[in-house]
Tab-separated table of C-alpha atoms in Angstrom:
chain	number	residue	atom	x	y	z
W	1	UNK	CA	148.296	130.533	100.351
W	2	UNK	CA	145.509	133.026	100.612
W	3	UNK	CA	143.893	135.150	97.936
W	4	UNK	CA	145.798	138.440	97.611
W	5	UNK	CA	143.477	141.447	97.698
W	6	UNK	CA	145.975	143.886	96.235
W	7	UNK	CA	145.606	144.661	92.531
W	8	UNK	CA	148.445	146.075	90.411
W	9	UNK	CA	147.689	148.944	88.033
W	10	UNK	CA	148.709	149.355	84.404
W	11	UNK	CA	151.493	147.061	83.215
W	12	UNK	CA	152.543	146.063	86.716
W	13	UNK	CA	152.632	142.477	87.975
W	14	UNK	CA	152.528	141.139	91.544
W	15	UNK	CA	154.952	138.211	92.017
W	16	UNK	CA	155.439	135.763	94.897
W	17	UNK	CA	159.214	135.083	95.034
W	18	UNK	CA	160.275	131.443	95.239
W	19	UNK	CA	162.981	130.943	97.840
W	20	UNK	CA	165.302	128.042	97.164
W	21	UNK	CA	167.763	128.257	100.033
W	22	UNK	CA	169.074	124.683	100.014
W	23	UNK	CA	170.908	122.981	97.130
W	24	UNK	CA	170.023	119.481	95.944
W	25	UNK	CA	172.981	118.225	97.982
W	26	UNK	CA	171.510	119.793	101.132
W	27	UNK	CA	173.925	122.731	101.419
W	28	UNK	CA	172.417	125.970	102.738
W	29	UNK	CA	173.113	129.027	100.558
W	30	UNK	CA	172.575	132.445	102.194
W	31	UNK	CA	170.447	134.936	100.241
W	32	UNK	CA	173.429	137.243	99.655
W	33	UNK	CA	175.342	134.484	97.839
W	34	UNK	CA	172.537	133.154	95.665
W	35	UNK	CA	172.863	133.463	91.911
W	36	UNK	CA	170.839	135.928	89.904
W	37	UNK	CA	168.308	135.962	88.314
W	38	UNK	CA	165.467	135.174	90.685
W	39	UNK	CA	162.212	133.377	89.961
W	40	UNK	CA	158.675	133.583	91.282
W	41	UNK	CA	155.024	132.935	90.556
W	42	UNK	CA	152.675	135.603	89.192
W	43	UNK	CA	149.902	136.306	91.729
W	44	UNK	CA	148.044	139.220	90.083
W	45	UNK	CA	148.407	141.250	86.867
W	46	UNK	CA	147.333	144.755	85.939
W	47	UNK	CA	145.058	145.667	83.051
W	48	UNK	CA	147.942	146.532	80.715
W	49	UNK	CA	149.950	149.472	79.438
W	50	UNK	CA	148.068	152.438	78.013
W	51	UNK	CA	149.508	153.344	74.608
W	52	UNK	CA	149.818	156.850	73.138
W	53	UNK	CA	146.706	156.283	71.000
W	54	UNK	CA	144.616	155.493	74.111
W	55	UNK	CA	144.394	151.727	73.603
W	56	UNK	CA	145.504	149.285	76.297
W	57	UNK	CA	148.149	146.676	75.484
W	58	UNK	CA	147.429	143.581	77.604
W	59	UNK	CA	150.069	142.182	79.954
W	60	UNK	CA	151.884	139.181	78.440
W	61	UNK	CA	151.965	137.000	81.577
W	62	UNK	CA	149.120	135.277	83.381
W	63	UNK	CA	148.347	134.413	86.980
W	64	UNK	CA	150.101	131.217	88.038
W	65	UNK	CA	152.977	131.412	85.541
W	66	UNK	CA	156.511	130.927	86.874
W	67	UNK	CA	158.695	133.845	85.769
W	68	UNK	CA	162.364	134.867	85.879
W	69	UNK	CA	163.359	138.421	86.819
W	70	UNK	CA	166.498	140.306	87.831
W	71	UNK	CA	167.763	140.081	91.411
W	72	UNK	CA	167.015	143.738	92.142
W	73	UNK	CA	163.811	144.039	90.086
W	74	UNK	CA	160.592	145.171	91.650
W	75	UNK	CA	159.512	146.743	94.917
W	76	UNK	CA	158.889	144.633	98.004
W	77	UNK	CA	155.480	144.958	99.625
W	78	UNK	CA	154.182	143.090	102.653
W	79	UNK	CA	150.647	141.698	102.378
W	80	UNK	CA	149.643	140.080	105.651
W	81	UNK	CA	152.612	137.926	106.632
W	82	UNK	CA	153.759	137.443	103.033
W	83	UNK	CA	156.382	139.487	101.163
W	84	UNK	CA	155.527	140.009	97.484
W	85	UNK	CA	157.106	142.011	94.661
W	86	UNK	CA	155.497	144.670	92.490
W	87	UNK	CA	157.285	144.948	89.150
W	88	UNK	CA	156.695	146.194	85.646
W	89	UNK	CA	156.144	143.623	82.939
W	90	UNK	CA	159.390	144.774	81.292
W	91	UNK	CA	161.346	143.640	84.403
W	92	UNK	CA	160.356	140.040	83.686
W	93	UNK	CA	163.019	138.328	81.567
W	94	UNK	CA	161.198	135.091	80.771
W	95	UNK	CA	158.487	132.575	81.551
W	96	UNK	CA	159.035	128.896	82.342
W	97	UNK	CA	157.182	126.651	79.886
W	98	UNK	CA	155.860	123.214	80.870
């Protein structure tokens, strides 16, 4: 995977969706029948949300973290041959912990 040269602004996050199309038993599941929520890996993060007092609140996720988000969260954007998602930090429901 190449370095993405697209930087999100503010409290936005750029996520690479993880596609798991086959079950452990080897059964193919079409995208329309997959369960929600979705998961992906954070590729880039913005500088943070600007508060009313002018300060910037840093984004709470870091590059490389695996996150869970809603099925319809974010906006698809194509970078090269790869499809990524732009989403606000608030669209992320959780982070996988090791």
